[in-house]
Short mmCIF file of C-alpha atoms (C1' of nucleotides) in Angstrom, two decimals:
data_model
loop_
_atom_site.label_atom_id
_atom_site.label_comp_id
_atom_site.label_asym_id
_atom_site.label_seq_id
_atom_site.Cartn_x
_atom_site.Cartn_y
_atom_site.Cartn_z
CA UNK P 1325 -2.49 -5.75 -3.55
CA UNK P 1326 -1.25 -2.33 -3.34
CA UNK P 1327 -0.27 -0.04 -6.32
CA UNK P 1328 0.71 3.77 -6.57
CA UNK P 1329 -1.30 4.16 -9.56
CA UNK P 1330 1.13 7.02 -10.73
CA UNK P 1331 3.36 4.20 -10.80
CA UNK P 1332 1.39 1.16 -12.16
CA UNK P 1333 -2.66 1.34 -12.16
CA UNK P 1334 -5.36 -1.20 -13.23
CA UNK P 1335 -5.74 0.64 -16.24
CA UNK P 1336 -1.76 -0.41 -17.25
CA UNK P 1337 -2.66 -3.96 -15.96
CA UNK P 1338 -5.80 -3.98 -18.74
CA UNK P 1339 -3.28 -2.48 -21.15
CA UNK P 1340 -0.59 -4.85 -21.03
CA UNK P 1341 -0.19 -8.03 -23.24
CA UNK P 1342 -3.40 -10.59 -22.12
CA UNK P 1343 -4.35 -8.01 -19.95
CA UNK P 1344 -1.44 -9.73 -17.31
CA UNK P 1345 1.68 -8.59 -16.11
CA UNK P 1346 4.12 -9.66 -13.05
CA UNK P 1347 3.79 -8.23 -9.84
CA UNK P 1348 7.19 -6.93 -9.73
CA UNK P 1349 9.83 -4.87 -6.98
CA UNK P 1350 7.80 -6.30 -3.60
CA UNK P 1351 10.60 -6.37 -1.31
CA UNK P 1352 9.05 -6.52 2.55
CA UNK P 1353 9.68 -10.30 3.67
CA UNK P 1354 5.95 -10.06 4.81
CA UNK P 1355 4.39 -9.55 1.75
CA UNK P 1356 7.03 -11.95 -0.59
CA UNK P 1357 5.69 -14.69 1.95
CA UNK P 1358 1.93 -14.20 0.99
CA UNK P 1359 2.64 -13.81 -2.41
CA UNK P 1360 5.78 -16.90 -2.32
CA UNK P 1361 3.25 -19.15 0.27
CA UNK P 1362 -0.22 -18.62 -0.22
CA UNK P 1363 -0.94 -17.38 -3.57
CA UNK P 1364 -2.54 -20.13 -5.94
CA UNK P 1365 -3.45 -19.49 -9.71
CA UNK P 1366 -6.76 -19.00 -9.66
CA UNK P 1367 -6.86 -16.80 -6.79
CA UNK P 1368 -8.68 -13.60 -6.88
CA UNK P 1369 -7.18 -9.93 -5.14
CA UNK P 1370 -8.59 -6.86 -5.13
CA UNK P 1371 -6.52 -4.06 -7.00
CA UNK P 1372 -5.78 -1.07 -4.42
CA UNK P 1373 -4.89 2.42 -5.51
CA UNK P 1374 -2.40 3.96 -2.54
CA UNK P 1375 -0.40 7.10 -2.30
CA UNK P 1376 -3.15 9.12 -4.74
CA UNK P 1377 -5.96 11.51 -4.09
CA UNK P 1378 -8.46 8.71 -3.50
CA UNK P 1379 -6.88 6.29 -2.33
CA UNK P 1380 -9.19 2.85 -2.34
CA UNK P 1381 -9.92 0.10 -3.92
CA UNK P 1382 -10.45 0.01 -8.15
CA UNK P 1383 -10.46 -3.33 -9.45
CA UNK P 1384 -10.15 -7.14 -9.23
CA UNK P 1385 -8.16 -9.69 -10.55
CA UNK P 1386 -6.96 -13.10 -10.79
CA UNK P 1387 -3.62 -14.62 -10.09
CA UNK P 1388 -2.44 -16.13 -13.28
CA UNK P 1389 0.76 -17.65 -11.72
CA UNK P 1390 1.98 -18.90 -8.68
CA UNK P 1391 4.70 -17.26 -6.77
CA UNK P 1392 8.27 -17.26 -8.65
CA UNK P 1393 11.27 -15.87 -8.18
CA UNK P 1394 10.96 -11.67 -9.04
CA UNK P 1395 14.09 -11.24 -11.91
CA UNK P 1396 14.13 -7.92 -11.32
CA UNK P 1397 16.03 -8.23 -8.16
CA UNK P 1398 19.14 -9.61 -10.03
CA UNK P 1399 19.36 -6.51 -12.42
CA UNK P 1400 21.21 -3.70 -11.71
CA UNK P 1401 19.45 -1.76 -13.97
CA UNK P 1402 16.20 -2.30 -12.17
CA UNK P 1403 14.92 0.14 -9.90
CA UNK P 1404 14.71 -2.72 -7.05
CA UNK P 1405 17.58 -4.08 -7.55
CA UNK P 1406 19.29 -6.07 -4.74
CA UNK P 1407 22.63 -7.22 -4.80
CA UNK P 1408 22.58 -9.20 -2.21
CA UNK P 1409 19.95 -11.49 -3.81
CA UNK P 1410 21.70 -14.16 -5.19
CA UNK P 1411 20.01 -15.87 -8.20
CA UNK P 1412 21.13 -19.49 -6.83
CA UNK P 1413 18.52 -18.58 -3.56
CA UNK P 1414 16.20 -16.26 -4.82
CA UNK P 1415 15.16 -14.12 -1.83
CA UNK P 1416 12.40 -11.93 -3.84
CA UNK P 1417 9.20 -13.38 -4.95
CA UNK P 1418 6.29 -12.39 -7.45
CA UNK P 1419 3.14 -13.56 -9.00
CA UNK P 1420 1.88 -12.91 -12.05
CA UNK P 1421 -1.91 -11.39 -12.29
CA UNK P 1422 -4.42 -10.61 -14.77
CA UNK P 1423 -7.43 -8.12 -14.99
CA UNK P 1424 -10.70 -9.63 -14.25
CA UNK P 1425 -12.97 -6.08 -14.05
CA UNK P 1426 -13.14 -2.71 -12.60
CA UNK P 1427 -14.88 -2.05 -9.40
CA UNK P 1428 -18.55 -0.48 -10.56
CA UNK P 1429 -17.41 2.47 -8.31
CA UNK P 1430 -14.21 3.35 -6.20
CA UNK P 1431 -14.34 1.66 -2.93
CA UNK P 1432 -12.39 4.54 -0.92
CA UNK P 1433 -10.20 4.16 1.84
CA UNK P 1434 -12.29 5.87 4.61
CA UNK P 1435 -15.70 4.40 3.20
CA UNK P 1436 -13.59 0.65 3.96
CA UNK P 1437 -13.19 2.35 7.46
CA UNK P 1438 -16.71 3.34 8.27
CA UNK P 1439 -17.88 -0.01 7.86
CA UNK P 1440 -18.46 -2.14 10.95
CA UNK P 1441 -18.25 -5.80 9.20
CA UNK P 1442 -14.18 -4.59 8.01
CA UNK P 1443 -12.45 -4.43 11.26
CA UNK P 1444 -10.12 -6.59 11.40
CA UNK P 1445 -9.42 -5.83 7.62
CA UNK P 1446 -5.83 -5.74 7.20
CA UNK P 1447 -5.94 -3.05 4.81
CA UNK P 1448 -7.23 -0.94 7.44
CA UNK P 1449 -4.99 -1.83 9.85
CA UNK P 1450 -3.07 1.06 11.88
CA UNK P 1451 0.07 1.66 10.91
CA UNK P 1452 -0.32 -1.04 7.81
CA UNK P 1453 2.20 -0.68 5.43
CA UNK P 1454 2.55 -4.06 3.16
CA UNK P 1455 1.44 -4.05 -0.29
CA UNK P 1456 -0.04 -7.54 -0.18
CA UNK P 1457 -1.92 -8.92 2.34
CA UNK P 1458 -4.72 -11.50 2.84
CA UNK P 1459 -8.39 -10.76 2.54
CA UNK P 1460 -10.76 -12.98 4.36
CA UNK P 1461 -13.40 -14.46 2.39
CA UNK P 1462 -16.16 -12.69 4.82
CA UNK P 1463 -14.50 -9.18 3.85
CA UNK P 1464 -14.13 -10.34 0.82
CA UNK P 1465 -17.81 -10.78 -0.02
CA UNK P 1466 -18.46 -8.34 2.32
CA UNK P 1467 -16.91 -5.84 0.24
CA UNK P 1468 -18.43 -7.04 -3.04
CA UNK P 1469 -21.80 -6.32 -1.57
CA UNK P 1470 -20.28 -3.33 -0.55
CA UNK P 1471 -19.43 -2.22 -4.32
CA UNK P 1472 -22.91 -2.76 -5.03
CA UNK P 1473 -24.45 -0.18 -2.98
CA UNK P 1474 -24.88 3.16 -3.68
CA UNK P 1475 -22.00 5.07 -3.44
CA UNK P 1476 -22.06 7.25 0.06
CA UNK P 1477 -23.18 10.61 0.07
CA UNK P 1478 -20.97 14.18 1.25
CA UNK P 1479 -22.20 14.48 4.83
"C1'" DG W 401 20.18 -9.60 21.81
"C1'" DC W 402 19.35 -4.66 22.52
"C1'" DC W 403 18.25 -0.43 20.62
"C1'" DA W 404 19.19 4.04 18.32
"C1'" DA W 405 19.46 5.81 13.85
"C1'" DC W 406 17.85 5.76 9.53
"C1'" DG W 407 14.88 4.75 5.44
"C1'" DT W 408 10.30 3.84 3.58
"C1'" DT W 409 5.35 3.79 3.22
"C1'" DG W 410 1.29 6.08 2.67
"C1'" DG W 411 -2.61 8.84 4.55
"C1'" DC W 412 -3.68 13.41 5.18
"C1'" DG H 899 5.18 18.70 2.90
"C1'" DC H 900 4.32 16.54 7.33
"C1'" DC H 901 4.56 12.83 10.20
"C1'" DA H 902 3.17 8.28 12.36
"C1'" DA H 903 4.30 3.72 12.07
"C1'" DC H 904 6.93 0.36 10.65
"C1'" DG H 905 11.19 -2.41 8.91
"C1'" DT H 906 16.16 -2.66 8.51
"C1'" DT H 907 20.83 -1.87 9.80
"C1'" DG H 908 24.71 -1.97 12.55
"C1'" DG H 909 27.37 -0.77 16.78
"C1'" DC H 910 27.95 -2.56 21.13
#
DNA sequence: GCCAACGTTGGC
DNA sequence: GCCAACGTTGGC
């Protein structure tokens, strides 16, 4: 799940309230369908930095709710508002999520792209765009044995 | 249903 | 700031 941290970074995620907040404003039909469909409390997701000087991953954590109809939509005073969602057929969706731990290192965008076993990634996908997508469970522990390595050197 | 124009995302 | 790659919109 992506995240401009200038906007909203793990670090305000292990501020807030129980450490969990909603994951609010997604509005790509794509990503509302993985979040509305397919994400079960008790799921884990990596936390991904975009749009910064290191882009990468930073964190994980745990979906602490199910997807729900995202509020936010319905308020004009939001900065995703959308006034054509109508509150009797909720077209936006969130979860909720909670901070499990900080990566031991950043796990940087073009380190993901050197590795061999992460094709196929979506993350790394050209073109990608969506702020939530699925993670196999072979990249998935892939990329925790990843985090464990040393970080790679300046060639 | 096609597709051009436009807006957004996000790496660089 | 640039621009590639998408998604959305709306005229036809």
């Amino acid at each position: 799940m992506k995240s401009e941290p200038g906007a909203y970074s793990i670090d305000n995620l292990h501020r807030a309230p129980r450490r969990t907040d909603c994951w609010d404003g997604v509005r790509n039909y794509q990503a509302r369908n993985f979040m509305r469909d397919d994400m079960r409390k008790g799921d884990l997701a990596f936390f991904y930095h975009s749009s910064c000087p290191r882009p990468g991953i930073v964190g994980i954590m745990e979906i602490a709710r199910a997807g729900y109809p995202d509020h936010t939509a319905w308020d004009p005073r939001e900065p995703h508002y959308d006034a054509q969602s109508d509150p009797a057929r909720p077209r936006w969706y969130m979860v909720d999520v909670r901070y499990r731990r900080k990566a031991k290192r950043l796990l940087g965008l073009p380190e993901l792209r050197t590795h061999p076993g992460l094709v196929g990634l979506q993350l790394l996908r050209r073109g990608n765009r969506l702020s939530v997508m699925p993670v196999s469970r072979e990249h998935w522990e892939l990329i925790l044995e990843l985090e464990a390595k040393p970080p790679p050197g300046k060639n």
